[in-house]
XYZ file of N, CA and C in Angstrom:
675
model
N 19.507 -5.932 -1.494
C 19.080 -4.545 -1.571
C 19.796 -3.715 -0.493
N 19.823 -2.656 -0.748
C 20.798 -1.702 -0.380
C 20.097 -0.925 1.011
N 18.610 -1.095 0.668
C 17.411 -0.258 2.029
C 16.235 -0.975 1.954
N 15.315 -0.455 2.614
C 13.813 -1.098 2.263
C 13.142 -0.150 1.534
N 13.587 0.922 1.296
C 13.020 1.817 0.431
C 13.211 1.131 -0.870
N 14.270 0.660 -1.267
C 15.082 0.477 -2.538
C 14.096 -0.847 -2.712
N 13.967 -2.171 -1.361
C 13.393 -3.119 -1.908
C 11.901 -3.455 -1.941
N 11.312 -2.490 -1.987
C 9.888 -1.862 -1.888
C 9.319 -1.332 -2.947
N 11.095 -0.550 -3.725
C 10.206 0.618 -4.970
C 9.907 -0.543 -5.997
N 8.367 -0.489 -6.826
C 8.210 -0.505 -7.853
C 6.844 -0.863 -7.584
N 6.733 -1.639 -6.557
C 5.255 -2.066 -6.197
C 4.266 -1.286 -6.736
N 3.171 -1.554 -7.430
C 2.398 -0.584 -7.687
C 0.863 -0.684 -7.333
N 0.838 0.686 -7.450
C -1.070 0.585 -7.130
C -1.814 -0.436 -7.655
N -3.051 -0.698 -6.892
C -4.110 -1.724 -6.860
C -3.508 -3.188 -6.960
N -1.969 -3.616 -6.351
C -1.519 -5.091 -6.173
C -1.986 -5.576 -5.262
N -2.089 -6.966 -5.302
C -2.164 -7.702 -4.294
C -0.694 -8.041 -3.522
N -0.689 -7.574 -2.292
C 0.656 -8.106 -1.315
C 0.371 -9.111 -0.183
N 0.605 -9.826 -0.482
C 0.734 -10.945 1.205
C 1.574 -10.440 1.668
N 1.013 -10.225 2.946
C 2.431 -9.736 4.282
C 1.730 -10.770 5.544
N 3.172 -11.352 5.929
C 3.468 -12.640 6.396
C 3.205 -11.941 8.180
N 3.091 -12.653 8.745
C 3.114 -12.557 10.376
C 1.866 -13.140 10.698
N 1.798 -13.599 12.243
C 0.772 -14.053 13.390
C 0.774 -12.932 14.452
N 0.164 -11.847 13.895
C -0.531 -10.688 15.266
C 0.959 -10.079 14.743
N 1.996 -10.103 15.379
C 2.963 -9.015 15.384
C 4.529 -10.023 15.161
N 4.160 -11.474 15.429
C 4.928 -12.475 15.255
C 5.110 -12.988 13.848
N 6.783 -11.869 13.328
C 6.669 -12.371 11.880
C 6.366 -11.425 11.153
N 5.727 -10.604 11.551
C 5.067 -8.964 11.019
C 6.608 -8.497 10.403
N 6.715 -8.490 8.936
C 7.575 -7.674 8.122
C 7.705 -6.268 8.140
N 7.482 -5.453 9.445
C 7.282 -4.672 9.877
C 8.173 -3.495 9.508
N 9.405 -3.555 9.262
C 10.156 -2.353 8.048
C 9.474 -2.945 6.859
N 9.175 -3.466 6.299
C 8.829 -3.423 4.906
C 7.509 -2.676 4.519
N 6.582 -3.276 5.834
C 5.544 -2.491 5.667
C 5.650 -0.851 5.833
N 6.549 -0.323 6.744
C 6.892 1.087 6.611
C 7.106 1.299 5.413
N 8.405 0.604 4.594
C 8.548 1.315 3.507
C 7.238 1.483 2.775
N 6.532 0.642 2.301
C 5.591 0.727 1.233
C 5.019 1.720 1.551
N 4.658 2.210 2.972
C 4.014 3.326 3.115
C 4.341 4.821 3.053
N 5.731 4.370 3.256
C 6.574 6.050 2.454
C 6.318 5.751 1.081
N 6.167 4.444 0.239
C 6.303 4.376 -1.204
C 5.460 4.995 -1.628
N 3.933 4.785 -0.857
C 2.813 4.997 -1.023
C 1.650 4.725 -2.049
N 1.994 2.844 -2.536
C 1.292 2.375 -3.431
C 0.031 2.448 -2.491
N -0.959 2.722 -3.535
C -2.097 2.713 -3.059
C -3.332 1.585 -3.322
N -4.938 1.346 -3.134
C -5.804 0.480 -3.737
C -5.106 -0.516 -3.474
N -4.295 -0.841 -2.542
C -3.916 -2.433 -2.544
C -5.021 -3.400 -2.186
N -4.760 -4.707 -2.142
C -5.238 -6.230 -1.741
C -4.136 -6.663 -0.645
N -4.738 -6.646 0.301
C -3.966 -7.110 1.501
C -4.588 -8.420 1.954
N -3.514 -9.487 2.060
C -3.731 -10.806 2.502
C -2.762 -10.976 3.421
N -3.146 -11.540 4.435
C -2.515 -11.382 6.129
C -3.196 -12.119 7.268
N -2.618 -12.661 8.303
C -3.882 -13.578 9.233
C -4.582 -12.937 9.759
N -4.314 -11.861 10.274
C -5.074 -10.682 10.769
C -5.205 -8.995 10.321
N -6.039 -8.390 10.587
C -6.256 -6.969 10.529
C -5.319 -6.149 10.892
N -4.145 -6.317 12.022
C -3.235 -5.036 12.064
C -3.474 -5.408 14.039
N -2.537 -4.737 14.170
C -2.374 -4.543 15.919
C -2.003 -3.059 16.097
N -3.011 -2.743 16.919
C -2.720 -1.082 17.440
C -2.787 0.051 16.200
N -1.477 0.426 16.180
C -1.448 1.479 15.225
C 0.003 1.503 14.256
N 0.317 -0.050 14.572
C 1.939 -0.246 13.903
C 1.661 -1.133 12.524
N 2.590 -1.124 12.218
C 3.031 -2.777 10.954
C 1.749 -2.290 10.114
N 1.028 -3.253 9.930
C 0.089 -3.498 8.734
C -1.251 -2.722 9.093
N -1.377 -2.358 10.473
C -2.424 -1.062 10.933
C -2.087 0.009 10.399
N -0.746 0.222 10.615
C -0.522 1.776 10.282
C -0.654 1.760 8.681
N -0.308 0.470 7.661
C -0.747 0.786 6.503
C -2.399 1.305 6.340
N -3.246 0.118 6.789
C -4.575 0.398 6.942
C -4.692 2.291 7.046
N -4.442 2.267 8.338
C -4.465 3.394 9.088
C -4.356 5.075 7.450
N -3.258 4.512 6.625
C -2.562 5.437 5.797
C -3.720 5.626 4.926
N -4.644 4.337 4.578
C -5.692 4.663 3.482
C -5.253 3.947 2.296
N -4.056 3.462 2.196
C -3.941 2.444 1.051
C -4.319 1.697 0.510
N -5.246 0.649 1.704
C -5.926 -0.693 1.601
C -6.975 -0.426 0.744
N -7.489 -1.137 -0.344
C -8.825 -1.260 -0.451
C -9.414 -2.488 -0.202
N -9.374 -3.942 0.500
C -9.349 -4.858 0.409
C -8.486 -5.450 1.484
N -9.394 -6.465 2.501
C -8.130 -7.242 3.052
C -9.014 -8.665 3.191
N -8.042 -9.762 2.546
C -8.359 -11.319 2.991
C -7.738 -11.642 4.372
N -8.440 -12.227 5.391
C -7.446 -12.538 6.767
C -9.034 -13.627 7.356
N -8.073 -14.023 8.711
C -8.678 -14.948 8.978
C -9.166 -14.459 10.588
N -8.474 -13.277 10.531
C -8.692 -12.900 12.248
C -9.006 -11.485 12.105
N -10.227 -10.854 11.658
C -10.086 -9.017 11.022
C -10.483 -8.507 12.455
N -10.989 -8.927 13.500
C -11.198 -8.518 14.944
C -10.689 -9.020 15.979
N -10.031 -8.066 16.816
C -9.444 -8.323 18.341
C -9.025 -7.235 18.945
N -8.991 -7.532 20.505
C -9.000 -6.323 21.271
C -8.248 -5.055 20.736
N -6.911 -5.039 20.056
C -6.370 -3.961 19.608
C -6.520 -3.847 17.709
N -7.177 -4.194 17.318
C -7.652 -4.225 15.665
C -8.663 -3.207 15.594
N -8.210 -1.964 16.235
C -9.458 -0.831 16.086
C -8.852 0.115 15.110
N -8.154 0.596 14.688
C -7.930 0.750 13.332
C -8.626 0.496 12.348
N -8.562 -1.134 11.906
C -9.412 -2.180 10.849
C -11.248 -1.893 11.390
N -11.141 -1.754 12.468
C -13.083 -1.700 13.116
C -13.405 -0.623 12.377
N -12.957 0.597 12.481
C -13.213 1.827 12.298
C -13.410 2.009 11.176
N -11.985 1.732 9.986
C -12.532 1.590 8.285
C -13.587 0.917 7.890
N -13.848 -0.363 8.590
C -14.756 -1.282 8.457
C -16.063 -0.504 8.129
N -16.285 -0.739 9.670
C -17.723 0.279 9.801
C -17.398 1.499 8.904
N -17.086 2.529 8.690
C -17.339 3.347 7.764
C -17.080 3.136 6.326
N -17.164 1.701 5.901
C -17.321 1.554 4.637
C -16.185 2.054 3.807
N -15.016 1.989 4.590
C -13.699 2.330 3.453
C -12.872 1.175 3.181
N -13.195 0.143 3.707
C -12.061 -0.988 3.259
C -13.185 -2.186 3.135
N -12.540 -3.015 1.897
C -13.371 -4.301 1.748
C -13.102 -5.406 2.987
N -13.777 -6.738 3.101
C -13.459 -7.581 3.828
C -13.395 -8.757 3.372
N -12.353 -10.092 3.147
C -12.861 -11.505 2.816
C -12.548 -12.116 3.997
N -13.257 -12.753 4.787
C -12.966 -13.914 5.565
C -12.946 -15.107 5.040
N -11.264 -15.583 5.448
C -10.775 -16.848 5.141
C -10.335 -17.873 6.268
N -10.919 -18.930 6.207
C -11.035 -19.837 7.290
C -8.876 -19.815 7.604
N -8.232 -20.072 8.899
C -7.149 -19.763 8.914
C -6.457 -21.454 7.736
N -6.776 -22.206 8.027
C -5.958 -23.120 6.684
C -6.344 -22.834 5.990
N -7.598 -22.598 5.407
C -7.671 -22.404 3.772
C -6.911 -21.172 3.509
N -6.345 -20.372 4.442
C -6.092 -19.126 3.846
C -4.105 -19.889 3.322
N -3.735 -20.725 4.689
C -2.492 -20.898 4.093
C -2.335 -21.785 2.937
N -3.420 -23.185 3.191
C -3.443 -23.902 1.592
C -3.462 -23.550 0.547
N -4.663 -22.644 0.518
C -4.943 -21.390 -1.163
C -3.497 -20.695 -1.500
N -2.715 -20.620 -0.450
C -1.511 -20.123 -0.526
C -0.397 -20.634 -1.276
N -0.431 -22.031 -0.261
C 0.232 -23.215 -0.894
C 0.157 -23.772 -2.559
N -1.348 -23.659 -2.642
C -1.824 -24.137 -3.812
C -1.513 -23.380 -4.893
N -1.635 -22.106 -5.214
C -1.225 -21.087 -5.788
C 0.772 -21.400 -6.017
N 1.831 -21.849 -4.906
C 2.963 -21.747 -4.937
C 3.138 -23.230 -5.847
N 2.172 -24.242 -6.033
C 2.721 -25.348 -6.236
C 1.831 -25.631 -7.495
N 1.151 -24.677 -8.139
C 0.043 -24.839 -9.360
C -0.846 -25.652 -9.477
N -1.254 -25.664 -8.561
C -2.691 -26.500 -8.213
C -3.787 -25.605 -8.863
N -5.017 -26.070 -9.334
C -5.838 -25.286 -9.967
C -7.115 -24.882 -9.004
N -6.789 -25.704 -7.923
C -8.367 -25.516 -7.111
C -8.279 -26.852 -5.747
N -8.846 -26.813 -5.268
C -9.109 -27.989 -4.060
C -10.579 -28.034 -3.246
N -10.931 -29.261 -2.687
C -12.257 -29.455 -2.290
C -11.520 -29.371 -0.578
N -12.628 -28.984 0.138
C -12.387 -28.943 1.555
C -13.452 -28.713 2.183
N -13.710 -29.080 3.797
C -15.177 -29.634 4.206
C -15.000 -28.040 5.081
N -14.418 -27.073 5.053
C -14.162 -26.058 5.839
C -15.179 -25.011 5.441
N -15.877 -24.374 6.315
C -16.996 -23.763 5.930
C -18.185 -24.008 5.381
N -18.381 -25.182 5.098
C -19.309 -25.653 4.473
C -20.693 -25.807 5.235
N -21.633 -25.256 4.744
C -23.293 -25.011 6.061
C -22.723 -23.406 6.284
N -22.299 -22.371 6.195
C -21.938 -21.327 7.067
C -21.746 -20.065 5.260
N -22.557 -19.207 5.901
C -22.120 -18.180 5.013
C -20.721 -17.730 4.070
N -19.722 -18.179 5.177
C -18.454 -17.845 4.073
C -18.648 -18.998 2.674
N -19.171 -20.411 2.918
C -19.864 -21.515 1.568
C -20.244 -20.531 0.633
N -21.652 -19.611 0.581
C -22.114 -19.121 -0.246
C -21.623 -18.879 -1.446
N -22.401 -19.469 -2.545
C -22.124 -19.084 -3.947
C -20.872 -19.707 -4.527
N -20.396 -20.830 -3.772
C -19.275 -21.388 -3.898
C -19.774 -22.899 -4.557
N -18.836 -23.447 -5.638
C -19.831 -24.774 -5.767
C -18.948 -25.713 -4.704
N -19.962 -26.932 -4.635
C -19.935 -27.932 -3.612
C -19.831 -29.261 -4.214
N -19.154 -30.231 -3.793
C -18.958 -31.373 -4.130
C -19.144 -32.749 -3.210
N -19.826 -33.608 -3.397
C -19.750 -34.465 -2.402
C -18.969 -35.780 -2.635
N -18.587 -36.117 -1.620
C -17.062 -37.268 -1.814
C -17.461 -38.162 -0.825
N -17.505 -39.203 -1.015
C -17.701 -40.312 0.102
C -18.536 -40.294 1.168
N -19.545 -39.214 0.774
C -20.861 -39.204 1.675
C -20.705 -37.878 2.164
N -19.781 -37.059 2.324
C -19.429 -35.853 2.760
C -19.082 -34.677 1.857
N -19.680 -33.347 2.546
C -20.078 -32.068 1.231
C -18.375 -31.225 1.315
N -18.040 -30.876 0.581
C -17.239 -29.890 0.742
C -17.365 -28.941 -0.946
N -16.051 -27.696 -0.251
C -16.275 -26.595 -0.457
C -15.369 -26.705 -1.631
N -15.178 -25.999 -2.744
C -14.285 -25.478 -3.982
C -13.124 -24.621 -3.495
N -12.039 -24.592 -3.360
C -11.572 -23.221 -3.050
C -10.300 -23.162 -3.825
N -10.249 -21.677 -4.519
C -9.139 -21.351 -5.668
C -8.059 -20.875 -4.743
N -6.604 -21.058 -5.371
C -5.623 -20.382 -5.143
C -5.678 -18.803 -4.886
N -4.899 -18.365 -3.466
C -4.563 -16.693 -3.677
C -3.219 -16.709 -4.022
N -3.083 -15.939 -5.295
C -2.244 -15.583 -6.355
C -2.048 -14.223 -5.914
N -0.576 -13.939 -5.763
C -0.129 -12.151 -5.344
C 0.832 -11.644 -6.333
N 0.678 -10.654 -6.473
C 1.772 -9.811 -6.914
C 3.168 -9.769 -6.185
N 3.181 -9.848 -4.938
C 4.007 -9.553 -3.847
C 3.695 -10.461 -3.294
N 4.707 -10.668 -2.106
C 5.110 -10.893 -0.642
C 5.997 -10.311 0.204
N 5.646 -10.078 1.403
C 6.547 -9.437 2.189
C 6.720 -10.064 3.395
N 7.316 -10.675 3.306
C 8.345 -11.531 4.329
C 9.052 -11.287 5.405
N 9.275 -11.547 7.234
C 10.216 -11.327 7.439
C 11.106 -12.461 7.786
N 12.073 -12.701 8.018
C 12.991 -14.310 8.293
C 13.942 -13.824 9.699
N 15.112 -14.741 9.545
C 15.978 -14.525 11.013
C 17.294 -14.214 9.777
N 16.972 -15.046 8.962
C 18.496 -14.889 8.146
C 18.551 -15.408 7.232
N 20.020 -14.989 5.845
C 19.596 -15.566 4.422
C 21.034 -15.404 4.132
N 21.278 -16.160 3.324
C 22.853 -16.106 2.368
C 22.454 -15.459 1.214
N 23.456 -14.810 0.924
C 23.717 -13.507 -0.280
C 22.797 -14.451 -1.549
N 23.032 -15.739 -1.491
C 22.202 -16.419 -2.742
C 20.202 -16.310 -2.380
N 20.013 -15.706 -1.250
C 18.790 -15.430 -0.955
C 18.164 -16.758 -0.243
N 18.821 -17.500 0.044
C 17.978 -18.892 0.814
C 18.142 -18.740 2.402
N 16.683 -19.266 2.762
C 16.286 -18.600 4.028
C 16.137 -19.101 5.087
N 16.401 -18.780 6.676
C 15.568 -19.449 7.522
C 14.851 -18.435 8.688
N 14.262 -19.348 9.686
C 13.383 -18.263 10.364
C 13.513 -18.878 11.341
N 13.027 -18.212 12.511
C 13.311 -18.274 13.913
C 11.880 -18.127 14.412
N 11.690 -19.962 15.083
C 10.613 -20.563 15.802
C 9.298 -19.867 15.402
N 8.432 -19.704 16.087
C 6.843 -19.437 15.676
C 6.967 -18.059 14.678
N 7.893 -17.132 14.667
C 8.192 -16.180 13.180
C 7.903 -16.900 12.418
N 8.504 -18.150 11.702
C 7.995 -18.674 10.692
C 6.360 -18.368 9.775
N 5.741 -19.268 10.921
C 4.045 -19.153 10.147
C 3.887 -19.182 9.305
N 3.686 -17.699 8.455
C 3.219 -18.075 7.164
C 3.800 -17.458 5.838
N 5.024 -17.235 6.161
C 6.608 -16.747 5.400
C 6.913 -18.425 4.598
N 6.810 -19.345 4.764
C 7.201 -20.074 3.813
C 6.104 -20.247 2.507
N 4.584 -20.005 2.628
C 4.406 -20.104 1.482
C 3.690 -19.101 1.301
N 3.597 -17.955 1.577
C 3.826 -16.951 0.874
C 4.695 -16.944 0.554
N 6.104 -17.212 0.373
C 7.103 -16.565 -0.339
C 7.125 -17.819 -2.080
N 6.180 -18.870 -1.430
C 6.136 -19.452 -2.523
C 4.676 -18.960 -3.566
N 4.084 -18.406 -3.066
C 2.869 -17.936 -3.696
C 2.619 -16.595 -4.847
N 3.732 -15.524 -4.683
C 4.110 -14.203 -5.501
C 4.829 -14.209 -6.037
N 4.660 -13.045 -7.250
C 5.599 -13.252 -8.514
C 6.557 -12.952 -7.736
N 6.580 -11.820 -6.956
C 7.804 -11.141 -6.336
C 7.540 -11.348 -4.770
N 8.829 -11.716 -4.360
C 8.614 -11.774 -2.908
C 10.013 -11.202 -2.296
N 9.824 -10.721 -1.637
C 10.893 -9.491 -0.822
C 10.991 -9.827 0.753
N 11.975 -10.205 1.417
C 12.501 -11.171 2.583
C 13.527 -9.446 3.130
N 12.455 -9.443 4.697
C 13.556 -8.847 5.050
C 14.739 -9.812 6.413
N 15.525 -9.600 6.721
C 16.253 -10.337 7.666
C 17.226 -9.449 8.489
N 17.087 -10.257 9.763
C 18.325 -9.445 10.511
C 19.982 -10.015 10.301
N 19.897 -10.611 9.226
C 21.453 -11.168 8.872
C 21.585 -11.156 7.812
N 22.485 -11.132 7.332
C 23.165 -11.891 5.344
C 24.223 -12.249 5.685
N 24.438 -13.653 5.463
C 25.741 -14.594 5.907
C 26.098 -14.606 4.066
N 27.671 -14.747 4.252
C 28.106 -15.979 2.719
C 27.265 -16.834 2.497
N 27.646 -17.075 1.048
C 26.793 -18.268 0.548
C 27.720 -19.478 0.965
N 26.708 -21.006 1.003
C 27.547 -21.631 1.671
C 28.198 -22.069 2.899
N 27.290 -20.814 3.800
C 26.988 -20.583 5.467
C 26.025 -21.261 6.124
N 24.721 -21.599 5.340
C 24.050 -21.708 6.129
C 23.827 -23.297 5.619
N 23.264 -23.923 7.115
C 23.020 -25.711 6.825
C 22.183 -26.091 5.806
N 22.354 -26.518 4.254
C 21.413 -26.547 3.092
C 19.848 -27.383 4.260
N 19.869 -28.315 5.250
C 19.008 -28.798 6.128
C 18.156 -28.313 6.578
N 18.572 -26.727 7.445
C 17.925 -25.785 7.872
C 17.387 -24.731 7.211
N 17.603 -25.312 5.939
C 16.653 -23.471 4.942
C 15.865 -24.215 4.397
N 14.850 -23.310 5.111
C 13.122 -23.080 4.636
C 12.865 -22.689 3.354
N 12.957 -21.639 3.102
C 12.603 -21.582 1.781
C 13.637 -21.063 1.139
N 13.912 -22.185 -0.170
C 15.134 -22.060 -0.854
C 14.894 -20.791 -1.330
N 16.265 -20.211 -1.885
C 16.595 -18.828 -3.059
C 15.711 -18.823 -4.279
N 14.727 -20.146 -5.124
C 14.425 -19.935 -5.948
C 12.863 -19.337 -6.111
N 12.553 -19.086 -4.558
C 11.566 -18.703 -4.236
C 11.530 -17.116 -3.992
N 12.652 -16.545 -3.783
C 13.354 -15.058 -2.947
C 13.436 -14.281 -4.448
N 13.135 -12.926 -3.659
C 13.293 -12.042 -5.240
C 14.303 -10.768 -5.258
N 14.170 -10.313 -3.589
C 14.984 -9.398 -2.845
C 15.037 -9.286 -1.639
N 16.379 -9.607 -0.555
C 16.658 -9.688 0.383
C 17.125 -8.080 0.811
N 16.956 -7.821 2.407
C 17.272 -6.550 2.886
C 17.506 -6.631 3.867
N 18.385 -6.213 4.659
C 18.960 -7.042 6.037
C 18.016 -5.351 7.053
N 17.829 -6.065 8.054
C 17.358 -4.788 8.678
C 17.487 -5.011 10.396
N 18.174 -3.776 11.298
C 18.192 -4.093 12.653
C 16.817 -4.549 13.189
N 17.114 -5.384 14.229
C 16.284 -6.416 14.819
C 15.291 -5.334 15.747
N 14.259 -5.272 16.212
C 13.548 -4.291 16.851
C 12.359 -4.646 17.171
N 11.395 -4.251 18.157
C 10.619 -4.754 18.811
C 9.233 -3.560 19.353
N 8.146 -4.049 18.486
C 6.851 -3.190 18.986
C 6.586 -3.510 19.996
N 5.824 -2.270 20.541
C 5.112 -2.455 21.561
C 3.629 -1.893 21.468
N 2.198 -2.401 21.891
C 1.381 -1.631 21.121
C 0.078 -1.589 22.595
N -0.344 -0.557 22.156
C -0.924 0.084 23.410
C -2.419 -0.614 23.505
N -3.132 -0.913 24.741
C -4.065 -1.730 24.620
C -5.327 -1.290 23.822
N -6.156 -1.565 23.364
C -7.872 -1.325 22.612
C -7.968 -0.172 23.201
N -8.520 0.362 22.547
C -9.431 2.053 23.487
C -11.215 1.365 22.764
C-alpha cells in the first residue's frame, strides 16, 4: 500500500478489529490514526488493554467509534480515557482472561470450534458459560474471537508480505494476524522478496492482506490525571 490511509480504506462500520500491542509495545499506532481519519464507526475492539493516555487506541476510544472493547487489562494508571466512557455508559466491556484472549485468537486462526480451560472458572467472568469436568477438574467452554480485521505492527516484511518483529513488539501480532479475514501489517521496512531468513519470519505472507511501510516513531504519554 501506497499510505495508511489507502491501507485502512474500506473497513467498515460496526467491524470487529483486533489491534495488536502490550500498553504501547506493538501498538499499530499509524494505523490506528488512519482509521480514525477513515472514521469507521460502532466498532468491536479487541486489544490487551484499554488505550494509554490519549494516543493509539485511546485516541480511537477517545473519537467515539468504539462501541465495544474485549481486553484483558481495561484499567491502569493512564487508561482514563476508557474510565470515563466506561462510567458514563458509552462503551461496552468484555473481560478476557490475558491467554484466553490470545488462544480464542489462536483458535479462531487454526479452526478450532471451541476449547475447555480451567481459567475463570468459580469467578463471574464463568457465568452462563457451560462447564465441563475432565479428570476430576471443572473447566470453562470458550469460543474463538473471529475479526473482520487486524491491525498489526511488525519491524519488517518482503514485498511478498512475510513478516518479522522485533523482541517483546511481537506479542500478539502473530495470531491476530492469523485470526481476520483481513489483516493489515504496518512496518518500518519492505525488503525484496527473498531477503529475509525464511527461519526468522513469523508470520508467513499467507496470513498478510496489506503491508504499509511507515517511519519508525515513538509516544510519549503524559501521566493519569
Amino acid at each position: 500500500m501506497e499510505s495508511v490511509d489507502e491501507a485502512v480504506a474500506g473497513i467498515e462500520d460496526s467491524s470487529t478489529v483486533l489491534i495488536g500491542g502490550f500498553g504501547l509495545a506493538g501498538m499499530p499506532s499509524e494505523l490506528v490514526d488512519g482509521l480514525i481519519r477513515h472514521g469507521a464507526k460502532d466498532l468491536t475492539i479487541v486489544s490487551n488493554n484499554a488505550g494509554n493516555g490519549e494516543v493509539g487506541l485511546a485516541a480511537l476510544l477517545k473519537a467515539g467509534q468504539v462501541r465495544k472493547i474485549l481486553c484483558s487489562f481495561p484499567r491502569q494508571a493512564d487508561s482514563y480515557v476508557f474510565d470515563e466512557l466506561y462510567r458514563a455508559g458509552k462503551i461496552e466491556l468484555e473481560v478476557v482472561p490475558q491467554g484466553n484472549l490470545a488462544e480464542r485468537m489462536r483458535a479462531a486462526g487454526a479452526g478450532i470450534g471451541g476449547f475447555y480451560c480451567p481459567t475463570a472458572v468459580g469467578t463471574p467472568l464463568a457465568e452462563g458459560k457451560e462447564t465441563r469436568e475432565i479428570d476430576g477438574r471443572t473447566y470453562v467452554l470458550e469460543y474463538p474471537i473471529k475479526a473482520d480485521y487486524a491491525l498489526v505492527s511488525a519491524y519488517r516484511a518482503d514485498t511478498l508480505g512475510n513478516v518479522v518483529y522485533r523482541k517483546t513488539a511481537r506479542n500478539f501480532g502473530p495470531v491476530m494476524a492469523t485470526a481476520a479475514r483481513t489483516t493489515i501489517v504496518q512496518v518500518n521496512e519492505v525488503v525484496p522478496a527473498g531477503t529475509l531468513d525464511p527461519e526468522s519470519v513469523v508470520t508467513p505472507s499467507i496470513y498478510v492482506d496489506r503491508i504499509v511501510r511507515v517511519d519508525a516513531r515513538k509516544y510519549t504519554v503524559e501521566g493519569a490525571r
